Amino acid sequence: MSCMQDHVLYTPAHKQRLRKFTDLFSPSTALANNYHVHDINPGLGQGSNDLYDFGRICLGRGHFCFKQATQLHCEMPFRSFGITVFLTGTCQFTRPDSGEEYQVKAPQIFLRKGQFGPVVFSIPARTPVTTLSMEFNIELLEKIGSSIRQNKVTRFFQDLDRSEVMMLDTLDPKLVCALHYLVGLPKANSELDLINIEGVALSLLGSLFTLPSQQDDKYRKEVEQAIAILESRCSEKITIPKLARQVGMNECYLKRYFKQYTGLTISAFLEKHRMDIALLLFSQGKAAQDVAYDIGYDNFYYFKNVFKKRFGYFPGSERSASVD
């Protein structure tokens, strides 16, 4: 594989850190100059760590479970800007130079910036831990910061002269799903795999930098209530005025913040949810007209057109032809 090997920035520093863990990790499997995999020594535990150096960002993923309580002593003598995510497990990390200590219980996201020096990770025995980290450079931060509105993530990275760590206190459910998706992608075996992984990582980074601001968060509860109503009562006739009254919001505000939170209008969200249920019901062998009725469509032909437009086909075309 040769994907993006001309822009390797982070790999040398990563190799330098791993030299201290020769007993813990097996020798690196270098599938490309910018992609390395390290398996944990089977005598010490299970799992692996892989690193993708794409130049403007560097992605690291870890899945491991140690047989005994383990401490990882890392030196970070260089300036770094990025995020560290713990998706499963618990651990503790400390910065001996500053005396800072953090107790981690997944899921948890840390924003970090500056020059940290030594960092110690303490991981309990027989505790599966899944981590994800992303590094990025100042140039990318400056480009992002000048093109989007301010939120707690962008404000954290504005003052680049300070060395600091910040935990995100609340995690967007969609963001957590995206993190699990990225961590769960198979290890790269081709150049196309590398391109896909970089694209997903960049999309995730974009989601972080466009999290709703605290001002917008005050409507999150109402939007989540609206989502619950739409999902649980999708077979009913649901109007926006009625939905707004049920969640105690102004109609205009509900439409605005619903789209901001979900990325979809209320009608588009309801249609997508209905179609997802229809697909499930079809997979269970249910008749087309029954499916239409169960998810709230009185007009079978309209339901058929919506389904075909979304998925590109309509199940049981031979049987449905008799209906036509």
PDB file of C-alpha atoms in Angstrom:
ATOM      1  CA  MET A   1       0.000   0.000   0.000  1.00  0.00           C
ATOM      2  CA  SER A   2       1.231   3.498  -0.792  1.00  0.00           C
ATOM      3  CA  CYS A   3      -1.643   5.701   0.315  1.00  0.00           C
ATOM      4  CA  MET A   4      -0.468   9.160   1.476  1.00  0.00           C
ATOM      5  CA  GLN A   5       3.019   8.057   2.460  1.00  0.00           C
ATOM      6  CA  ASP A   6       4.587  11.396   1.480  1.00  0.00           C
ATOM      7  CA  HIS A   7       3.006  13.281   4.397  1.00  0.00           C
ATOM      8  CA  VAL A   8       3.945  11.214   7.442  1.00  0.00           C
ATOM      9  CA  LEU A   9       4.264  13.566  10.429  1.00  0.00           C
ATOM     10  CA  TYR A  10       3.406  11.666  13.605  1.00  0.00           C
ATOM     11  CA  THR A  11       4.847   8.179  13.040  1.00  0.00           C
ATOM     12  CA  PRO A  12       8.433   8.939  14.225  1.00  0.00           C
ATOM     13  CA  ALA A  13       7.191  10.315  17.581  1.00  0.00           C
ATOM     14  CA  HIS A  14       4.832   7.359  17.967  1.00  0.00           C
ATOM     15  CA  LYS A  15       7.701   4.914  17.375  1.00  0.00           C
ATOM     16  CA  GLN A  16       9.802   6.780  19.928  1.00  0.00           C
ATOM     17  CA  ARG A  17       7.117   6.369  22.600  1.00  0.00           C
ATOM     18  CA  LEU A  18       6.647   2.677  21.842  1.00  0.00           C
ATOM     19  CA  ARG A  19      10.339   1.904  22.320  1.00  0.00           C
ATOM     20  CA  LYS A  20       9.626   1.916  26.062  1.00  0.00           C
ATOM     21  CA  PHE A  21       7.057  -0.860  25.657  1.00  0.00           C
ATOM     22  CA  THR A  22       9.042  -3.502  23.812  1.00  0.00           C
ATOM     23  CA  ASP A  23       8.020  -6.106  26.409  1.00  0.00           C
ATOM     24  CA  LEU A  24       4.358  -5.146  26.144  1.00  0.00           C
ATOM     25  CA  PHE A  25       3.859  -4.933  22.385  1.00  0.00           C
ATOM     26  CA  SER A  26       5.097  -7.194  19.618  1.00  0.00           C
ATOM     27  CA  PRO A  27       7.243  -5.645  16.867  1.00  0.00           C
ATOM     28  CA  SER A  28       5.326  -3.314  14.575  1.00  0.00           C
ATOM     29  CA  THR A  29       3.633  -4.693  11.487  1.00  0.00           C
ATOM     30  CA  ALA A  30       4.153  -1.889   8.975  1.00  0.00           C
ATOM     31  CA  LEU A  31       1.558  -2.355   6.251  1.00  0.00           C
ATOM     32  CA  ALA A  32       2.517   1.062   4.866  1.00  0.00           C
ATOM     33  CA  ASN A  33       4.818   3.890   5.853  1.00  0.00           C
ATOM     34  CA  ASN A  34       1.902   5.685   7.470  1.00  0.00           C
ATOM     35  CA  TYR A  35       0.112   2.656   8.969  1.00  0.00           C
ATOM     36  CA  HIS A  36       1.412   0.414  11.752  1.00  0.00           C
ATOM     37  CA  VAL A  37      -0.138  -2.334  13.896  1.00  0.00           C
ATOM     38  CA  HIS A  38       1.189  -3.464  17.298  1.00  0.00           C
ATOM     39  CA  ASP A  39      -0.212  -6.586  18.966  1.00  0.00           C
ATOM     40  CA  ILE A  40      -0.042  -7.023  22.736  1.00  0.00           C
ATOM     41  CA  ASN A  41       2.309  -9.741  23.958  1.00  0.00           C
ATOM     42  CA  PRO A  42       0.025 -12.798  24.484  1.00  0.00           C
ATOM     43  CA  GLY A  43       1.726 -13.511  27.806  1.00  0.00           C
ATOM     44  CA  LEU A  44       0.575 -10.136  29.158  1.00  0.00           C
ATOM     45  CA  GLY A  45      -2.884  -9.836  27.665  1.00  0.00           C
ATOM     46  CA  GLN A  46      -4.939  -9.570  24.514  1.00  0.00           C
ATOM     47  CA  GLY A  47      -5.510  -6.838  21.968  1.00  0.00           C
ATOM     48  CA  SER A  48      -3.722  -4.498  19.626  1.00  0.00           C
ATOM     49  CA  ASN A  49      -3.034  -0.889  18.776  1.00  0.00           C
ATOM     50  CA  ASP A  50      -3.018   0.551  15.260  1.00  0.00           C
ATOM     51  CA  LEU A  51      -1.819   3.949  14.047  1.00  0.00           C
ATOM     52  CA  TYR A  52      -2.824   5.819  10.885  1.00  0.00           C
ATOM     53  CA  ASP A  53      -0.719   8.874  10.042  1.00  0.00           C
ATOM     54  CA  PHE A  54      -2.564  10.893   7.404  1.00  0.00           C
ATOM     55  CA  GLY A  55      -0.470  14.053   7.755  1.00  0.00           C
ATOM     56  CA  ARG A  56      -3.069  16.599   8.823  1.00  0.00           C
ATOM     57  CA  ILE A  57      -4.529  14.113  11.317  1.00  0.00           C
ATOM     58  CA  CYS A  58      -3.216  11.006  13.039  1.00  0.00           C
ATOM     59  CA  LEU A  59      -5.623   8.321  14.224  1.00  0.00           C
ATOM     60  CA  GLY A  60      -4.817   5.749  16.881  1.00  0.00           C
ATOM     61  CA  ARG A  61      -7.108   2.908  17.960  1.00  0.00           C
ATOM     62  CA  GLY A  62      -6.593   0.513  20.846  1.00  0.00           C
ATOM     63  CA  HIS A  63      -8.393  -2.618  22.007  1.00  0.00           C
ATOM     64  CA  PHE A  64      -6.740  -4.359  24.948  1.00  0.00           C
ATOM     65  CA  CYS A  65      -7.220  -6.317  28.136  1.00  0.00           C
ATOM     66  CA  PHE A  66      -4.236  -6.956  30.417  1.00  0.00           C
ATOM     67  CA  LYS A  67      -3.946  -9.975  32.684  1.00  0.00           C
ATOM     68  CA  GLN A  68      -2.491  -7.855  35.499  1.00  0.00           C
ATOM     69  CA  ALA A  69      -2.858  -4.211  36.525  1.00  0.00           C
ATOM     70  CA  THR A  70      -0.626  -2.270  34.133  1.00  0.00           C
ATOM     71  CA  GLN A  71       0.912   1.181  34.097  1.00  0.00           C
ATOM     72  CA  LEU A  72       1.893   2.823  30.826  1.00  0.00           C
ATOM     73  CA  HIS A  73       4.491   5.587  31.258  1.00  0.00           C
ATOM     74  CA  CYS A  74       4.464   7.867  28.219  1.00  0.00           C
ATOM     75  CA  GLU A  75       6.733  10.785  27.415  1.00  0.00           C
ATOM     76  CA  MET A  76       5.137  13.548  25.358  1.00  0.00           C
ATOM     77  CA  PRO A  77       7.974  16.086  24.918  1.00  0.00           C
ATOM     78  CA  PHE A  78       6.383  17.696  21.868  1.00  0.00           C
ATOM     79  CA  ARG A  79       3.365  19.975  21.481  1.00  0.00           C
ATOM     80  CA  SER A  80       0.243  18.055  20.681  1.00  0.00           C
ATOM     81  CA  PHE A  81      -3.348  18.991  19.921  1.00  0.00           C
ATOM     82  CA  GLY A  82      -6.031  16.364  19.875  1.00  0.00           C
ATOM     83  CA  ILE A  83      -8.628  14.216  21.565  1.00  0.00           C
ATOM     84  CA  THR A  84      -8.467  10.987  23.542  1.00  0.00           C
ATOM     85  CA  VAL A  85     -11.578   8.842  23.836  1.00  0.00           C
ATOM     86  CA  PHE A  86     -12.296   5.939  26.164  1.00  0.00           C
ATOM     87  CA  LEU A  87     -15.231   3.973  24.771  1.00  0.00           C
ATOM     88  CA  THR A  88     -15.106   0.978  27.129  1.00  0.00           C
ATOM     89  CA  GLY A  89     -13.424   0.235  30.431  1.00  0.00           C
ATOM     90  CA  THR A  90     -11.984   2.311  33.254  1.00  0.00           C
ATOM     91  CA  CYS A  91      -8.531   3.686  33.980  1.00  0.00           C
ATOM     92  CA  GLN A  92      -6.675   6.519  35.661  1.00  0.00           C
ATOM     93  CA  PHE A  93      -4.202   8.883  34.097  1.00  0.00           C
ATOM     94  CA  THR A  94      -1.952  11.373  35.804  1.00  0.00           C
ATOM     95  CA  ARG A  95       0.452  14.136  34.840  1.00  0.00           C
ATOM     96  CA  PRO A  96       3.260  13.917  37.418  1.00  0.00           C
ATOM     97  CA  ASP A  97       4.685  17.339  36.502  1.00  0.00           C
ATOM     98  CA  SER A  98       1.427  19.144  37.280  1.00  0.00           C
ATOM     99  CA  GLY A  99      -0.073  16.723  39.802  1.00  0.00           C
ATOM    100  CA  GLU A 100      -3.273  16.451  37.777  1.00  0.00           C
ATOM    101  CA  GLU A 101      -5.156  13.175  38.114  1.00  0.00           C
ATOM    102  CA  TYR A 102      -8.177  11.988  36.145  1.00  0.00           C
ATOM    103  CA  GLN A 103     -10.448   9.032  36.824  1.00  0.00           C
ATOM    104  CA  VAL A 104     -11.889   7.718  33.592  1.00  0.00           C
ATOM    105  CA  LYS A 105     -15.107   5.763  33.209  1.00  0.00           C
ATOM    106  CA  ALA A 106     -16.165   5.154  29.633  1.00  0.00           C
ATOM    107  CA  PRO A 107     -17.596   6.652  27.564  1.00  0.00           C
ATOM    108  CA  GLN A 108     -15.404   9.716  28.088  1.00  0.00           C
ATOM    109  CA  ILE A 109     -13.785  12.268  25.775  1.00  0.00           C
ATOM    110  CA  PHE A 110     -10.751  14.357  26.694  1.00  0.00           C
ATOM    111  CA  LEU A 111      -9.617  17.390  24.741  1.00  0.00           C
ATOM    112  CA  ARG A 112      -5.894  18.131  25.111  1.00  0.00           C
ATOM    113  CA  LYS A 113      -3.452  20.723  23.925  1.00  0.00           C
ATOM    114  CA  GLY A 114       0.125  21.777  24.595  1.00  0.00           C
ATOM    115  CA  GLN A 115       3.284  20.094  25.806  1.00  0.00           C
ATOM    116  CA  PHE A 116       2.625  17.563  28.558  1.00  0.00           C
ATOM    117  CA  GLY A 117       5.872  15.787  29.348  1.00  0.00           C
ATOM    118  CA  PRO A 118       5.343  12.499  31.244  1.00  0.00           C
ATOM    119  CA  VAL A 119       1.870  10.950  31.443  1.00  0.00           C
ATOM    120  CA  VAL A 120       0.975   7.749  33.330  1.00  0.00           C
ATOM    121  CA  PHE A 121      -1.985   5.525  32.439  1.00  0.00           C
ATOM    122  CA  SER A 122      -3.034   3.004  35.127  1.00  0.00           C
ATOM    123  CA  ILE A 123      -5.237   0.206  33.760  1.00  0.00           C
ATOM    124  CA  PRO A 124      -6.928  -2.391  36.013  1.00  0.00           C
ATOM    125  CA  ALA A 125      -6.408  -6.113  35.473  1.00  0.00           C
ATOM    126  CA  ARG A 126      -8.810  -8.034  33.237  1.00  0.00           C
ATOM    127  CA  THR A 127     -10.666  -4.895  32.178  1.00  0.00           C
ATOM    128  CA  PRO A 128     -11.380  -4.596  28.445  1.00  0.00           C
ATOM    129  CA  VAL A 129     -10.470  -1.080  27.322  1.00  0.00           C
ATOM    130  CA  THR A 130     -11.230   0.506  23.966  1.00  0.00           C
ATOM    131  CA  THR A 131      -9.573   3.798  23.115  1.00  0.00           C
ATOM    132  CA  LEU A 132      -9.374   6.179  20.207  1.00  0.00           C
ATOM    133  CA  SER A 133      -7.088   9.171  19.779  1.00  0.00           C
ATOM    134  CA  MET A 134      -6.719  11.828  17.116  1.00  0.00           C
ATOM    135  CA  GLU A 135      -3.870  14.300  16.729  1.00  0.00           C
ATOM    136  CA  PHE A 136      -4.052  17.313  14.455  1.00  0.00           C
ATOM    137  CA  ASN A 137      -1.803  20.240  13.654  1.00  0.00           C
ATOM    138  CA  ILE A 138      -2.131  23.970  14.225  1.00  0.00           C
ATOM    139  CA  GLU A 139      -2.851  24.678  10.570  1.00  0.00           C
ATOM    140  CA  LEU A 140      -5.929  22.459  10.621  1.00  0.00           C
ATOM    141  CA  LEU A 141      -7.131  24.068  13.858  1.00  0.00           C
ATOM    142  CA  GLU A 142      -6.780  27.542  12.380  1.00  0.00           C
ATOM    143  CA  LYS A 143      -8.710  26.562   9.251  1.00  0.00           C
ATOM    144  CA  ILE A 144     -11.502  24.952  11.264  1.00  0.00           C
ATOM    145  CA  GLY A 145     -11.716  27.794  13.775  1.00  0.00           C
ATOM    146  CA  SER A 146     -12.144  30.436  11.083  1.00  0.00           C
ATOM    147  CA  SER A 147     -14.969  28.652   9.288  1.00  0.00           C
ATOM    148  CA  ILE A 148     -17.429  27.550  12.005  1.00  0.00           C
ATOM    149  CA  ARG A 149     -19.280  29.100  14.894  1.00  0.00           C
ATOM    150  CA  GLN A 150     -17.925  28.906  18.411  1.00  0.00           C
ATOM    151  CA  ASN A 151     -18.686  26.103  20.827  1.00  0.00           C
ATOM    152  CA  LYS A 152     -16.895  24.582  23.817  1.00  0.00           C
ATOM    153  CA  VAL A 153     -14.563  22.531  21.611  1.00  0.00           C
ATOM    154  CA  THR A 154     -13.460  25.396  19.372  1.00  0.00           C
ATOM    155  CA  ARG A 155     -13.057  27.709  22.367  1.00  0.00           C
ATOM    156  CA  PHE A 156     -10.799  25.154  24.078  1.00  0.00           C
ATOM    157  CA  PHE A 157      -8.425  25.118  21.132  1.00  0.00           C
ATOM    158  CA  GLN A 158      -8.315  28.903  20.688  1.00  0.00           C
ATOM    159  CA  ASP A 159      -5.557  29.525  23.253  1.00  0.00           C
ATOM    160  CA  LEU A 160      -2.814  27.267  21.887  1.00  0.00           C
ATOM    161  CA  ASP A 161      -0.093  28.491  24.240  1.00  0.00           C
ATOM    162  CA  ARG A 162      -1.533  26.772  27.314  1.00  0.00           C
ATOM    163  CA  SER A 163      -1.084  23.091  28.160  1.00  0.00           C
ATOM    164  CA  GLU A 164      -4.478  21.881  29.268  1.00  0.00           C
ATOM    165  CA  VAL A 165      -6.888  18.944  29.429  1.00  0.00           C
ATOM    166  CA  MET A 166     -10.676  19.244  29.417  1.00  0.00           C
ATOM    167  CA  MET A 167     -13.315  16.530  29.762  1.00  0.00           C
ATOM    168  CA  LEU A 168     -16.546  16.830  27.814  1.00  0.00           C
ATOM    169  CA  ASP A 169     -19.209  16.500  30.486  1.00  0.00           C
ATOM    170  CA  THR A 170     -22.072  15.474  28.193  1.00  0.00           C
ATOM    171  CA  LEU A 171     -21.766  13.307  25.101  1.00  0.00           C
ATOM    172  CA  ASP A 172     -24.072  13.547  22.125  1.00  0.00           C
ATOM    173  CA  PRO A 173     -25.555  10.058  21.465  1.00  0.00           C
ATOM    174  CA  LYS A 174     -24.915  10.436  17.726  1.00  0.00           C
ATOM    175  CA  LEU A 175     -21.293  11.285  18.442  1.00  0.00           C
ATOM    176  CA  VAL A 176     -20.860   8.185  20.617  1.00  0.00           C
ATOM    177  CA  CYS A 177     -22.314   6.040  17.815  1.00  0.00           C
ATOM    178  CA  ALA A 178     -19.885   7.601  15.326  1.00  0.00           C
ATOM    179  CA  LEU A 179     -16.964   6.902  17.664  1.00  0.00           C
ATOM    180  CA  HIS A 180     -17.965   3.249  18.016  1.00  0.00           C
ATOM    181  CA  TYR A 181     -18.285   2.994  14.237  1.00  0.00           C
ATOM    182  CA  LEU A 182     -14.770   4.357  13.670  1.00  0.00           C
ATOM    183  CA  VAL A 183     -13.230   2.131  16.344  1.00  0.00           C
ATOM    184  CA  GLY A 184     -15.056  -0.895  14.927  1.00  0.00           C
ATOM    185  CA  LEU A 185     -13.819  -0.502  11.345  1.00  0.00           C
ATOM    186  CA  PRO A 186     -11.561  -3.438  10.357  1.00  0.00           C
ATOM    187  CA  LYS A 187      -7.834  -2.858  10.132  1.00  0.00           C
ATOM    188  CA  ALA A 188      -6.779  -1.562   6.731  1.00  0.00           C
ATOM    189  CA  ASN A 189      -5.740  -4.115   4.114  1.00  0.00           C
ATOM    190  CA  SER A 190      -5.695  -1.855   1.074  1.00  0.00           C
ATOM    191  CA  GLU A 191      -5.271   1.722  -0.030  1.00  0.00           C
ATOM    192  CA  LEU A 192      -9.044   2.013  -0.363  1.00  0.00           C
ATOM    193  CA  ASP A 193      -9.394   0.976   3.301  1.00  0.00           C
ATOM    194  CA  LEU A 194      -7.005   3.777   4.316  1.00  0.00           C
ATOM    195  CA  ILE A 195      -9.004   6.333   2.340  1.00  0.00           C
ATOM    196  CA  ASN A 196     -12.241   5.150   3.968  1.00  0.00           C
ATOM    197  CA  ILE A 197     -10.782   5.270   7.489  1.00  0.00           C
ATOM    198  CA  GLU A 198      -9.394   8.787   6.949  1.00  0.00           C
ATOM    199  CA  GLY A 199     -12.769   9.956   5.634  1.00  0.00           C
ATOM    200  CA  VAL A 200     -14.635   8.590   8.664  1.00  0.00           C
ATOM    201  CA  ALA A 201     -12.058  10.131  11.030  1.00  0.00           C
ATOM    202  CA  LEU A 202     -12.344  13.552   9.375  1.00  0.00           C
ATOM    203  CA  SER A 203     -16.141  13.360   9.504  1.00  0.00           C
ATOM    204  CA  LEU A 204     -15.971  12.547  13.215  1.00  0.00           C
ATOM    205  CA  LEU A 205     -13.615  15.453  13.821  1.00  0.00           C
ATOM    206  CA  GLY A 206     -16.057  17.720  12.001  1.00  0.00           C
ATOM    207  CA  SER A 207     -18.863  16.498  14.264  1.00  0.00           C
ATOM    208  CA  LEU A 208     -16.804  17.387  17.340  1.00  0.00           C
ATOM    209  CA  PHE A 209     -16.148  20.901  16.121  1.00  0.00           C
ATOM    210  CA  THR A 210     -19.822  21.476  15.325  1.00  0.00           C
ATOM    211  CA  LEU A 211     -21.329  20.237  18.596  1.00  0.00           C
ATOM    212  CA  PRO A 212     -24.246  22.416  19.708  1.00  0.00           C
ATOM    213  CA  SER A 213     -23.270  25.302  21.949  1.00  0.00           C
ATOM    214  CA  GLN A 214     -24.515  25.519  25.524  1.00  0.00           C
ATOM    215  CA  GLN A 215     -27.185  27.940  24.379  1.00  0.00           C
ATOM    216  CA  ASP A 216     -28.551  25.285  22.016  1.00  0.00           C
ATOM    217  CA  ASP A 217     -28.244  22.510  24.600  1.00  0.00           C
ATOM    218  CA  LYS A 218     -31.158  23.925  26.588  1.00  0.00           C
ATOM    219  CA  TYR A 219     -33.563  22.522  23.961  1.00  0.00           C
ATOM    220  CA  ARG A 220     -31.924  19.107  23.793  1.00  0.00           C
ATOM    221  CA  LYS A 221     -34.369  17.531  26.273  1.00  0.00           C
ATOM    222  CA  GLU A 222     -37.394  18.748  24.308  1.00  0.00           C
ATOM    223  CA  VAL A 223     -35.943  17.504  21.011  1.00  0.00           C
ATOM    224  CA  GLU A 224     -35.199  14.106  22.546  1.00  0.00           C
ATOM    225  CA  GLN A 225     -38.818  13.955  23.770  1.00  0.00           C
ATOM    226  CA  ALA A 226     -39.994  14.753  20.245  1.00  0.00           C
ATOM    227  CA  ILE A 227     -37.800  11.973  18.833  1.00  0.00           C
ATOM    228  CA  ALA A 228     -39.207   9.496  21.356  1.00  0.00           C
ATOM    229  CA  ILE A 229     -42.782  10.427  20.400  1.00  0.00           C
ATOM    230  CA  LEU A 230     -42.074  10.095  16.674  1.00  0.00           C
ATOM    231  CA  GLU A 231     -40.414   6.712  17.127  1.00  0.00           C
ATOM    232  CA  SER A 232     -42.963   5.213  19.493  1.00  0.00           C
ATOM    233  CA  ARG A 233     -46.074   6.522  17.713  1.00  0.00           C
ATOM    234  CA  CYS A 234     -44.983   6.506  14.081  1.00  0.00           C
ATOM    235  CA  SER A 235     -48.188   4.737  12.987  1.00  0.00           C
ATOM    236  CA  GLU A 236     -50.284   7.717  14.127  1.00  0.00           C
ATOM    237  CA  LYS A 237     -51.019  10.970  12.337  1.00  0.00           C
ATOM    238  CA  ILE A 238     -48.466  13.331  13.871  1.00  0.00           C
ATOM    239  CA  THR A 239     -48.583  17.041  13.104  1.00  0.00           C
ATOM    240  CA  ILE A 240     -45.911  19.556  14.003  1.00  0.00           C
ATOM    241  CA  PRO A 241     -48.307  21.798  16.006  1.00  0.00           C
ATOM    242  CA  LYS A 242     -49.446  18.797  18.069  1.00  0.00           C
ATOM    243  CA  LEU A 243     -45.863  17.603  18.564  1.00  0.00           C
ATOM    244  CA  ALA A 244     -44.764  21.085  19.648  1.00  0.00           C
ATOM    245  CA  ARG A 245     -47.549  21.244  22.246  1.00  0.00           C
ATOM    246  CA  GLN A 246     -46.615  17.810  23.604  1.00  0.00           C
ATOM    247  CA  VAL A 247     -42.995  18.794  24.228  1.00  0.00           C
ATOM    248  CA  GLY A 248     -43.786  22.368  25.311  1.00  0.00           C
ATOM    249  CA  MET A 249     -41.975  24.230  22.530  1.00  0.00           C
ATOM    250  CA  ASN A 250     -42.769  26.893  19.988  1.00  0.00           C
ATOM    251  CA  GLU A 251     -43.290  25.312  16.555  1.00  0.00           C
ATOM    252  CA  CYS A 252     -40.554  27.369  14.889  1.00  0.00           C
ATOM    253  CA  TYR A 253     -38.060  26.576  17.644  1.00  0.00           C
ATOM    254  CA  LEU A 254     -38.926  22.881  17.513  1.00  0.00           C
ATOM    255  CA  LYS A 255     -38.340  22.717  13.747  1.00  0.00           C
ATOM    256  CA  ARG A 256     -35.101  24.699  14.011  1.00  0.00           C
ATOM    257  CA  TYR A 257     -33.507  22.766  16.869  1.00  0.00           C
ATOM    258  CA  PHE A 258     -34.810  19.399  15.733  1.00  0.00           C
ATOM    259  CA  LYS A 259     -32.935  19.775  12.456  1.00  0.00           C
ATOM    260  CA  GLN A 260     -29.864  21.143  14.220  1.00  0.00           C
ATOM    261  CA  TYR A 261     -29.774  18.166  16.573  1.00  0.00           C
ATOM    262  CA  THR A 262     -30.674  15.361  14.125  1.00  0.00           C
ATOM    263  CA  GLY A 263     -29.618  16.814  10.778  1.00  0.00           C
ATOM    264  CA  LEU A 264     -33.128  16.103   9.429  1.00  0.00           C
ATOM    265  CA  THR A 265     -36.440  17.915   9.288  1.00  0.00           C
ATOM    266  CA  ILE A 266     -39.212  16.425  11.417  1.00  0.00           C
ATOM    267  CA  SER A 267     -41.016  14.998   8.378  1.00  0.00           C
ATOM    268  CA  ALA A 268     -37.790  13.567   6.922  1.00  0.00           C
ATOM    269  CA  PHE A 269     -36.923  11.954  10.273  1.00  0.00           C
ATOM    270  CA  LEU A 270     -40.385  10.390  10.559  1.00  0.00           C
ATOM    271  CA  GLU A 271     -40.246   9.104   6.998  1.00  0.00           C
ATOM    272  CA  LYS A 272     -36.800   7.585   7.515  1.00  0.00           C
ATOM    273  CA  HIS A 273     -37.919   5.894  10.737  1.00  0.00           C
ATOM    274  CA  ARG A 274     -41.018   4.501   9.047  1.00  0.00           C
ATOM    275  CA  MET A 275     -38.992   3.173   6.135  1.00  0.00           C
ATOM    276  CA  ASP A 276     -36.482   1.503   8.468  1.00  0.00           C
ATOM    277  CA  ILE A 277     -39.365  -0.263  10.221  1.00  0.00           C
ATOM    278  CA  ALA A 278     -40.880  -1.216   6.864  1.00  0.00           C
ATOM    279  CA  LEU A 279     -37.604  -2.804   5.804  1.00  0.00           C
ATOM    280  CA  LEU A 280     -37.548  -4.816   9.027  1.00  0.00           C
ATOM    281  CA  LEU A 281     -41.163  -5.948   8.614  1.00  0.00           C
ATOM    282  CA  PHE A 282     -40.526  -7.006   5.018  1.00  0.00           C
ATOM    283  CA  SER A 283     -37.543  -9.072   6.192  1.00  0.00           C
ATOM    284  CA  GLN A 284     -39.938 -10.870   8.541  1.00  0.00           C
ATOM    285  CA  GLY A 285     -42.203 -11.815   5.624  1.00  0.00           C
ATOM    286  CA  LYS A 286     -45.049  -9.398   6.296  1.00  0.00           C
ATOM    287  CA  ALA A 287     -47.370  -8.492   3.408  1.00  0.00           C
ATOM    288  CA  ALA A 288     -46.807  -5.102   1.782  1.00  0.00           C
ATOM    289  CA  GLN A 289     -50.251  -3.657   2.507  1.00  0.00           C
ATOM    290  CA  ASP A 290     -50.011  -4.724   6.152  1.00  0.00           C
ATOM    291  CA  VAL A 291     -46.616  -3.062   6.419  1.00  0.00           C
ATOM    292  CA  ALA A 292     -48.025   0.178   4.998  1.00  0.00           C
ATOM    293  CA  TYR A 293     -50.891   0.139   7.504  1.00  0.00           C
ATOM    294  CA  ASP A 294     -48.646  -0.713  10.468  1.00  0.00           C
ATOM    295  CA  ILE A 295     -46.401   2.304   9.929  1.00  0.00           C
ATOM    296  CA  GLY A 296     -49.161   4.841   9.307  1.00  0.00           C
ATOM    297  CA  TYR A 297     -49.696   4.942   5.528  1.00  0.00           C
ATOM    298  CA  ASP A 298     -53.348   4.845   4.416  1.00  0.00           C
ATOM    299  CA  ASN A 299     -52.383   5.199   0.753  1.00  0.00           C
ATOM    300  CA  PHE A 300     -50.568   2.022  -0.292  1.00  0.00           C
ATOM    301  CA  TYR A 301     -49.345   3.458  -3.601  1.00  0.00           C
ATOM    302  CA  TYR A 302     -47.807   6.468  -1.892  1.00  0.00           C
ATOM    303  CA  PHE A 303     -46.062   4.149   0.581  1.00  0.00           C
ATOM    304  CA  LYS A 304     -44.791   2.015  -2.297  1.00  0.00           C
ATOM    305  CA  ASN A 305     -43.344   5.056  -4.102  1.00  0.00           C
ATOM    306  CA  VAL A 306     -41.646   6.366  -0.941  1.00  0.00           C
ATOM    307  CA  PHE A 307     -40.098   2.981  -0.206  1.00  0.00           C
ATOM    308  CA  LYS A 308     -38.890   2.505  -3.776  1.00  0.00           C
ATOM    309  CA  LYS A 309     -37.431   6.007  -3.883  1.00  0.00           C
ATOM    310  CA  ARG A 310     -35.446   5.396  -0.684  1.00  0.00           C
ATOM    311  CA  PHE A 311     -34.226   1.851  -1.323  1.00  0.00           C
ATOM    312  CA  GLY A 312     -34.349   1.595  -5.118  1.00  0.00           C
ATOM    313  CA  TYR A 313     -36.717  -1.390  -5.205  1.00  0.00           C
ATOM    314  CA  PHE A 314     -39.968  -2.667  -3.759  1.00  0.00           C
ATOM    315  CA  PRO A 315     -40.168  -6.154  -2.185  1.00  0.00           C
ATOM    316  CA  GLY A 316     -42.459  -8.777  -3.737  1.00  0.00           C
ATOM    317  CA  SER A 317     -42.970  -6.916  -6.987  1.00  0.00           C
ATOM    318  CA  GLU A 318     -44.786  -9.928  -8.457  1.00  0.00           C
ATOM    319  CA  ARG A 319     -47.313  -9.999  -5.619  1.00  0.00           C
ATOM    320  CA  SER A 320     -47.726  -6.221  -5.541  1.00  0.00           C
ATOM    321  CA  ALA A 321     -48.396  -6.201  -9.299  1.00  0.00           C
ATOM    322  CA  SER A 322     -51.784  -7.797  -8.624  1.00  0.00           C
ATOM    323  CA  VAL A 323     -52.589  -4.880  -6.341  1.00  0.00           C
ATOM    324  CA  ASP A 324     -51.732  -2.465  -9.137  1.00  0.00           C
TER     325      ASP A 324
END
